CSV table of C-alpha atoms and ligand atoms in Angstrom, one decimal:
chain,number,residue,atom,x,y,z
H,292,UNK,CA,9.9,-11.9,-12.7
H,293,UNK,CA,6.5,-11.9,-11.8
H,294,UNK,CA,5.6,-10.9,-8.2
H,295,UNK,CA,2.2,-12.0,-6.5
H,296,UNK,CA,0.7,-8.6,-5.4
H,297,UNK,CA,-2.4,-10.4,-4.6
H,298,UNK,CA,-0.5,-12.2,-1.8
H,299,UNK,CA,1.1,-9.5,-0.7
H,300,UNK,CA,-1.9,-7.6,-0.4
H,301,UNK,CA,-3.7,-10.3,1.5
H,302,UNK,CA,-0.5,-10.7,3.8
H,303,UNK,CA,-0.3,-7.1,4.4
H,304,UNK,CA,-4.3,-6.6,5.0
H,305,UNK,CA,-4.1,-9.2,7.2
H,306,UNK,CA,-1.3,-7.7,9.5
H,307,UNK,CA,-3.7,-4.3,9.6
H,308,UNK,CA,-6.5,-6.1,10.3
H,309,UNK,CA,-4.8,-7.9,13.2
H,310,UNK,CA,-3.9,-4.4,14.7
H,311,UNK,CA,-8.0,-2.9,15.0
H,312,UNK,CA,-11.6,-4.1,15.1
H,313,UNK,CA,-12.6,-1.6,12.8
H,314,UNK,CA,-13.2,-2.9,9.2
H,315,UNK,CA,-13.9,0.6,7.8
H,316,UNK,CA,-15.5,0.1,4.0
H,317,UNK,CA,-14.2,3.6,3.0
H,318,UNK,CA,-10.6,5.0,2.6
H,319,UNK,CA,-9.2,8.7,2.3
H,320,UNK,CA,-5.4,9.5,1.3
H,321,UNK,CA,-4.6,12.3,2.4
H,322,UNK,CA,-2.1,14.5,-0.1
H,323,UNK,CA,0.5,17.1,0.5
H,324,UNK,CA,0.0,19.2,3.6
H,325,UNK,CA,-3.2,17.9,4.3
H,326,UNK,CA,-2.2,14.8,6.6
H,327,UNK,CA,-3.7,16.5,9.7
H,328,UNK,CA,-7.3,15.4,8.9
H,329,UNK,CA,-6.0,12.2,10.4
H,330,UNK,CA,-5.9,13.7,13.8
H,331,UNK,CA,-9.2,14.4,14.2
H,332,UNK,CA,-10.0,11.0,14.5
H,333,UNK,CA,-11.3,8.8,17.6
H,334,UNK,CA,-10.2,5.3,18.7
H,335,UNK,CA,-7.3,5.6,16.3
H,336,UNK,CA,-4.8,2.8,15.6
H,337,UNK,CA,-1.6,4.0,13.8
H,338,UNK,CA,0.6,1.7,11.6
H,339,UNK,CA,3.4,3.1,10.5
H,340,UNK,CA,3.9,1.9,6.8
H,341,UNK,CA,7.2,1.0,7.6
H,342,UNK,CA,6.0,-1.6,9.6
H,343,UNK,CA,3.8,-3.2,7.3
H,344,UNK,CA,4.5,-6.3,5.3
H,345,UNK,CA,6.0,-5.3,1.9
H,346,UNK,CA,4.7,-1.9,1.8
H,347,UNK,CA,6.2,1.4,0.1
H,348,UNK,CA,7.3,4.1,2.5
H,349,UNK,CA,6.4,7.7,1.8
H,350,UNK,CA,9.6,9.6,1.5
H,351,UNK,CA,8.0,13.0,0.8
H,352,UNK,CA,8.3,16.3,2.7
H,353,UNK,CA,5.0,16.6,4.2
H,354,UNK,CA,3.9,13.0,3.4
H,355,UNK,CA,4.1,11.4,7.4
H,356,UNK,CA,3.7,7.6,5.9
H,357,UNK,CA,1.1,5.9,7.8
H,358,UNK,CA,-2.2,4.5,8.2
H,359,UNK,CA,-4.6,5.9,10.7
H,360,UNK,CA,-7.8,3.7,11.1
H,361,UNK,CA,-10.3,5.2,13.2
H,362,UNK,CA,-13.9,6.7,13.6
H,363,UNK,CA,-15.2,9.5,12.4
H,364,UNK,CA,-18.4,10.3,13.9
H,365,UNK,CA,-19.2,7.0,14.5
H,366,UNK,CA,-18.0,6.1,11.4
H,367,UNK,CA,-15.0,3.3,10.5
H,368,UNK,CA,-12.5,5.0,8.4
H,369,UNK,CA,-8.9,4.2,7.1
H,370,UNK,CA,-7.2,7.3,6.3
H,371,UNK,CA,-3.5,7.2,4.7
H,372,UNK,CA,-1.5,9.9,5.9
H,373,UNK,CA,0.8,10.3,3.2
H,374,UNK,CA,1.5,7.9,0.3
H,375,UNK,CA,4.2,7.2,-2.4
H,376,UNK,CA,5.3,8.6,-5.8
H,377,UNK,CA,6.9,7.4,-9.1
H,378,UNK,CA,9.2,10.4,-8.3
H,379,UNK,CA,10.6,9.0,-5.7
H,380,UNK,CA,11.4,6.3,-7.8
H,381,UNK,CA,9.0,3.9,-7.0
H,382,UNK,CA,7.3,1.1,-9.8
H,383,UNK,CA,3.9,2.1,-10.7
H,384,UNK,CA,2.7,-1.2,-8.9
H,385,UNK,CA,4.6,0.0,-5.9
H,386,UNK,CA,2.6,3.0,-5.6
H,387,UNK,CA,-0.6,1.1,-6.6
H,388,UNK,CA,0.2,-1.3,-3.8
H,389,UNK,CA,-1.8,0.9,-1.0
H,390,UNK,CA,-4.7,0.5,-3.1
H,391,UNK,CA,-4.3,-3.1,-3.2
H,392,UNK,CA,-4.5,-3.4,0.4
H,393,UNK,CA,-7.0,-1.2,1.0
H,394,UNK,CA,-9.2,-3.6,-1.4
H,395,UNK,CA,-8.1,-6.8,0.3
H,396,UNK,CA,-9.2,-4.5,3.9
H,397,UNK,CA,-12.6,-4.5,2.1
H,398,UNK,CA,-13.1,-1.3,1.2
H,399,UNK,CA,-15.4,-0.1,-1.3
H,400,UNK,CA,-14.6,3.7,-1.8
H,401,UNK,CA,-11.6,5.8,-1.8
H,402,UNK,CA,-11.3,9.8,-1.9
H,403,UNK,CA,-7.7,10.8,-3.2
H,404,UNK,CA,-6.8,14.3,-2.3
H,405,UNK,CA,-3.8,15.9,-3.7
H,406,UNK,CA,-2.2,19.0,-4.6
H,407,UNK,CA,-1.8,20.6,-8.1
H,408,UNK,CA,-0.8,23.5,-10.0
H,409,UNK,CA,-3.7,25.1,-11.6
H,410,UNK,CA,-3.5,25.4,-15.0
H,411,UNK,CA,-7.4,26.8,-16.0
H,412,UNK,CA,-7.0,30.3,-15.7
H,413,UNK,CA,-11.0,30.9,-13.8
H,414,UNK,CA,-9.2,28.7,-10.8
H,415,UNK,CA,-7.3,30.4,-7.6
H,416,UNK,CA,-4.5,29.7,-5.4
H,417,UNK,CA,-6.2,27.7,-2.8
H,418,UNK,CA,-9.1,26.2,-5.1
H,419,UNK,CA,-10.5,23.4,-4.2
H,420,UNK,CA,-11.3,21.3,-7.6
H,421,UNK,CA,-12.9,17.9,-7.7
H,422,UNK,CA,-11.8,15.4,-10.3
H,423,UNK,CA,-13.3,14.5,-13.3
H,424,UNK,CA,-11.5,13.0,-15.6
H,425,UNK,CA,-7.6,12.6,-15.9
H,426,UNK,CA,-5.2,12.4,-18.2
H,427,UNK,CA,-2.3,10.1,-17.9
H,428,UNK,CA,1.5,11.3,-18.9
H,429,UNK,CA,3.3,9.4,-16.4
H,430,UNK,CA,4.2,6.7,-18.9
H,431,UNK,CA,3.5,4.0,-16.8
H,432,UNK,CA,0.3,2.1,-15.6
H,433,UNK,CA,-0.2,0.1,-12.9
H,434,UNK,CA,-2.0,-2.8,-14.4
H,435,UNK,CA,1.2,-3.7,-16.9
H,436,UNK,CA,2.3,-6.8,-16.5
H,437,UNK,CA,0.3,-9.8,-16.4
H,438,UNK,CA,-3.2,-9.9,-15.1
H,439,UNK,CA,-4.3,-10.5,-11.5
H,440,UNK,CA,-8.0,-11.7,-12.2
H,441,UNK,CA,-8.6,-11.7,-8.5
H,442,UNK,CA,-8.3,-8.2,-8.6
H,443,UNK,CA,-10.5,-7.3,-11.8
H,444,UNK,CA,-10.4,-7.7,-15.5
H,445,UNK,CA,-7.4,-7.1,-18.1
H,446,UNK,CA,-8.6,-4.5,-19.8
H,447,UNK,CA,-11.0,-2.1,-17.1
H,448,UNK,CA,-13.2,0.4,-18.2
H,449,UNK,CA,-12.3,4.2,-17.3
H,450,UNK,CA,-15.2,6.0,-18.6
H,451,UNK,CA,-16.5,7.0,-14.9
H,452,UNK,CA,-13.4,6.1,-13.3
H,453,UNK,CA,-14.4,9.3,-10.9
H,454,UNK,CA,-17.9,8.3,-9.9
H,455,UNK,CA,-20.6,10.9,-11.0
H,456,UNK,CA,-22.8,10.2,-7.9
H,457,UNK,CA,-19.6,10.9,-5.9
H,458,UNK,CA,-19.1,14.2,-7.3
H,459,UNK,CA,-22.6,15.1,-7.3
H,460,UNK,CA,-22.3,14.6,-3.5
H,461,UNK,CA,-19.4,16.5,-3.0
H,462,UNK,CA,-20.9,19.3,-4.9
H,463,UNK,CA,-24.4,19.1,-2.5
H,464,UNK,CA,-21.7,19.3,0.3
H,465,UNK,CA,-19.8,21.4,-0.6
H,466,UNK,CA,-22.7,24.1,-1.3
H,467,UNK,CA,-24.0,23.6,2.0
H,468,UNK,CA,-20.7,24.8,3.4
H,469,UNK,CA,-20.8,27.6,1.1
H,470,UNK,CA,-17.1,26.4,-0.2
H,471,UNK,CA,-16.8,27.2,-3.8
H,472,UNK,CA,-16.0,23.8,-5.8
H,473,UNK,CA,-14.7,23.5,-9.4
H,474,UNK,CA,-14.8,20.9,-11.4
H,475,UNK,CA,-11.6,19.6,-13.8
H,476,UNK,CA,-9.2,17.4,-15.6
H,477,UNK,CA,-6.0,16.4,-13.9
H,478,UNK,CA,-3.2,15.9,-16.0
H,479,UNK,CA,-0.9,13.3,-14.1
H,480,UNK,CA,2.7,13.7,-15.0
H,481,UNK,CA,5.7,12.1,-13.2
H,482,UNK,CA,8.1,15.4,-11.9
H,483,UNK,CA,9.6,15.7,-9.8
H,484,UNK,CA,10.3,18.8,-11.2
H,485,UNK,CA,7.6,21.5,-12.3
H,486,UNK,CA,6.4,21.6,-15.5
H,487,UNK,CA,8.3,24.6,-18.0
H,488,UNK,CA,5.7,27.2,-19.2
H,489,UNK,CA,5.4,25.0,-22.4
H,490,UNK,CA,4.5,22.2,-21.1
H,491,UNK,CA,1.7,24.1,-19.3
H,492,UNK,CA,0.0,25.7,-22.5
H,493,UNK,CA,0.5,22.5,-24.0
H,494,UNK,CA,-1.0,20.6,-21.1
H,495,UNK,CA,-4.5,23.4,-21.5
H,496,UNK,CA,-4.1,22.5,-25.1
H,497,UNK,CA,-5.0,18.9,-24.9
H,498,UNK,CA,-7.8,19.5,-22.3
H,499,UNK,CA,-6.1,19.3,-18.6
H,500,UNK,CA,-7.4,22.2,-16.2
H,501,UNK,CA,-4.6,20.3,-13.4
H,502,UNK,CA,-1.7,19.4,-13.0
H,503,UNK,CA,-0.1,16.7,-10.6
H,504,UNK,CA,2.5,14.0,-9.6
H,505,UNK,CA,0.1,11.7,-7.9
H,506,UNK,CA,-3.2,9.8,-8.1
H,507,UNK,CA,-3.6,8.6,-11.3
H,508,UNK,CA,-2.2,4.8,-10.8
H,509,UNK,CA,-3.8,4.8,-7.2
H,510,UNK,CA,-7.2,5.5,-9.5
H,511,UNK,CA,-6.1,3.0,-12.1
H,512,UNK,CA,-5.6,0.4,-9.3
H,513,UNK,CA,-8.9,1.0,-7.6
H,514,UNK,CA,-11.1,1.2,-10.6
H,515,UNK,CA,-9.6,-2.4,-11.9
H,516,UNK,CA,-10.7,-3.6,-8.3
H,517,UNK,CA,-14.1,-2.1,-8.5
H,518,UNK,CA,-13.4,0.9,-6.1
H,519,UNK,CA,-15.7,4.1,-6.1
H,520,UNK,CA,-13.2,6.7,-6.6
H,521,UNK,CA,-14.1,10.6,-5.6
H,522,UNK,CA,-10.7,12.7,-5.9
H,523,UNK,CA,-10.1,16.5,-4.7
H,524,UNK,CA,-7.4,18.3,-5.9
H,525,UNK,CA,-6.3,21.3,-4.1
H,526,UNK,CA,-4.7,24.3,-6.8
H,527,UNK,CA,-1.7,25.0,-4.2
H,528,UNK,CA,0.1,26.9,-7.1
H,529,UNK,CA,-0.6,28.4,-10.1
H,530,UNK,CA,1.1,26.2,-12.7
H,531,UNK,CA,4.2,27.6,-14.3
H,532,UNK,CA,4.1,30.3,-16.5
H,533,UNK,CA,1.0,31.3,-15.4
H,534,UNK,CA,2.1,34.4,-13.0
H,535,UNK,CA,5.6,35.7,-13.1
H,536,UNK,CA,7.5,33.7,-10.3
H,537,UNK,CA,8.8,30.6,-9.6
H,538,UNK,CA,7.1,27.7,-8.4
H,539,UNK,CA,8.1,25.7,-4.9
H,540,UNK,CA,7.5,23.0,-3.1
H,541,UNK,CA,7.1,25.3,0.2
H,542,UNK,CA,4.4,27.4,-1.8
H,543,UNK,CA,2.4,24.0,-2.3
H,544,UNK,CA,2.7,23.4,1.5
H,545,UNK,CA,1.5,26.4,2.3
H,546,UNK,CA,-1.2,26.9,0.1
H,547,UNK,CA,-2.2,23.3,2.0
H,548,UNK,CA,-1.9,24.6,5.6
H,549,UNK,CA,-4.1,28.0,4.5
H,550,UNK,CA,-6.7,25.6,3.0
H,551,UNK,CA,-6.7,22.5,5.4
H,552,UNK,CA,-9.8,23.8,7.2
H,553,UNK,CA,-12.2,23.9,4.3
H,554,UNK,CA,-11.0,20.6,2.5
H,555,UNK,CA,-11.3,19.3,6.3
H,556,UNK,CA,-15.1,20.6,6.5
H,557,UNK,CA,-15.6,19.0,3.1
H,558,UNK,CA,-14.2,15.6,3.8
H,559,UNK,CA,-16.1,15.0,7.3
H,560,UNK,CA,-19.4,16.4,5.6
H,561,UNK,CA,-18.4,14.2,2.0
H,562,UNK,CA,-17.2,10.7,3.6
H,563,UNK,CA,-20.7,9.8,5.4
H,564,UNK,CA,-22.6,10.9,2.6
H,565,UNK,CA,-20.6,8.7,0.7
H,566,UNK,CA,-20.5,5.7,2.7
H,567,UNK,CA,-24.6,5.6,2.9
H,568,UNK,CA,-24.6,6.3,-1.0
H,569,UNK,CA,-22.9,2.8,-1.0
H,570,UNK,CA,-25.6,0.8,1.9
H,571,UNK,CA,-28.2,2.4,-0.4
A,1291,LIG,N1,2.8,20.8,-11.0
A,1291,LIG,C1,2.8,19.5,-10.7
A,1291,LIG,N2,2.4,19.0,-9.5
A,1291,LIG,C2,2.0,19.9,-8.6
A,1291,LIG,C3,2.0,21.2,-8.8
A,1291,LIG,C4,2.4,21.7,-10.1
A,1291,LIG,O1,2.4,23.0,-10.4
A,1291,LIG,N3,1.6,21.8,-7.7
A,1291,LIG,C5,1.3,20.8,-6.8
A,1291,LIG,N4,1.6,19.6,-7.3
């Protein structure tokens, strides 16, 4: 069966954009513990994402599950507080679906934040790393299937899937904070559980300084559509094997809470940088 995501898409932009006047041309999802960005917000309008047309709900701990489109500074922004997995046992295209919509709402860049386990030994619990390159291990990719040419080409190009002027951005920002920033390669694999020491050394083997759950078919998605694509990971955990203790899913959210602050600073200094880099 083939489904027609473009028309879902359109159907479920359309719904958003009946909902707010804003047509914000720049999108953050928000990862793990770090939904509260959201708040700080003005003129917010909050659609659940329950309660839009044909769209994945977030089932995650930590993960609230809905759009918040508001201003910051001045500025039209749609942030996603919380978004979907394959873990949770959603199809690839289901968790590319977000990105889908967000391209039909017109936007033109998206900054992914999520949470991983740290696997290059310079980084620190709390970290904040920004994104590269990634490695796919998930199995899957969004774009299988046949090809929607209204949303780009069959066979996109990945080579700066994480845009370079992004990052050097987010570097100038982030300098001017004084917050350290690392760069790295995220290694996307599908959990839910952690990875086993093994799979760690194996994962620095092949190149990976990160490891995640998320991300990579949100990026797949947005690159085929054309997106600018800046991604922050935030080393919650060590990754296993690393230091002698088990890994948790309360540790990441932890990690997130102590760190929320900074990544906050970052992301209201990063996102109007960004969003002028694209009028330029
Ligand atoms: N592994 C995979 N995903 C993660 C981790 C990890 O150690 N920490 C946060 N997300």
């Amino acid at each position: 069966m083939t489904q027609d995501f473009f028309t879902l898409a359109e159907s479920a932009a359309a719904f958003v954009q009946a909902q707010t006047s804003l047509r914000p041309r720049i999108a953050v999802v928000l990862g793990s513990g770090l939904g509260a960005f959201a708040d700080t917000l003005t003129n917010t309008t909050r659609i659940p994402y329950a309660q839009i047309p044909s769209f994945p709900r977030a089932t995650a701990i930590g993960h609230s599950g809905q759009f918040v489109i508001g201003q910051l500074n001045g500025l039209p922004l749609v942030a996603m507080q919380g978004r979907v997995h394959l873990y949770e046992g959603y199809s690839p295209q289901e968790v590319a679906f977000p990105m889908h919509v967000l391209g039909r709402l017109g936007v033109q860049s998206v900054v992914l934040t999520n949470a991983a386990g740290g696997i290059n030994l310079a980084y620190e619990q709390g970290a904040l790393v920004l994104i590269k390159d990634h490695i796919n291990l998930q199995g899957k990719n969004p774009l299988v299937g046949p090809n929607d040419d209204h949303f780009g080409p069959r066979f996109p190009d990945m080579t700066q899937a994480y845009s370079k002027l992004y990052r050097g951005i987010a570097r100038e920002e982030a300098a001017k904070l004084g917050l350290p920033l690392q760069e790295g390669v995220y290694a996307g694999v599908i959990g839910p559980s952690f990875e086993t020491p093994a799979e760690i050394r194996y994962l620095r083997t092949i190149g990976a300084d990160l490891v995640g759950m998320s991300t990579i078919s949100e990026v797949i998605a947005a690159r085929h559509m054309g997106i600018e694509v800046l991604a922050i990971s935030c080393v919650t955990n060590m990754a296993a094997g690393i230091l002698d203790q088990p890994l948790s899913h309360e540790e990441v959210l932890e990690t997130g809470e102590r760190v929320k602050q900074q990544f906050e600073a970052l992301l209201r200094a990063v996102l109007p940088r960004l969003a002028a880099a694209n009028q330029a």
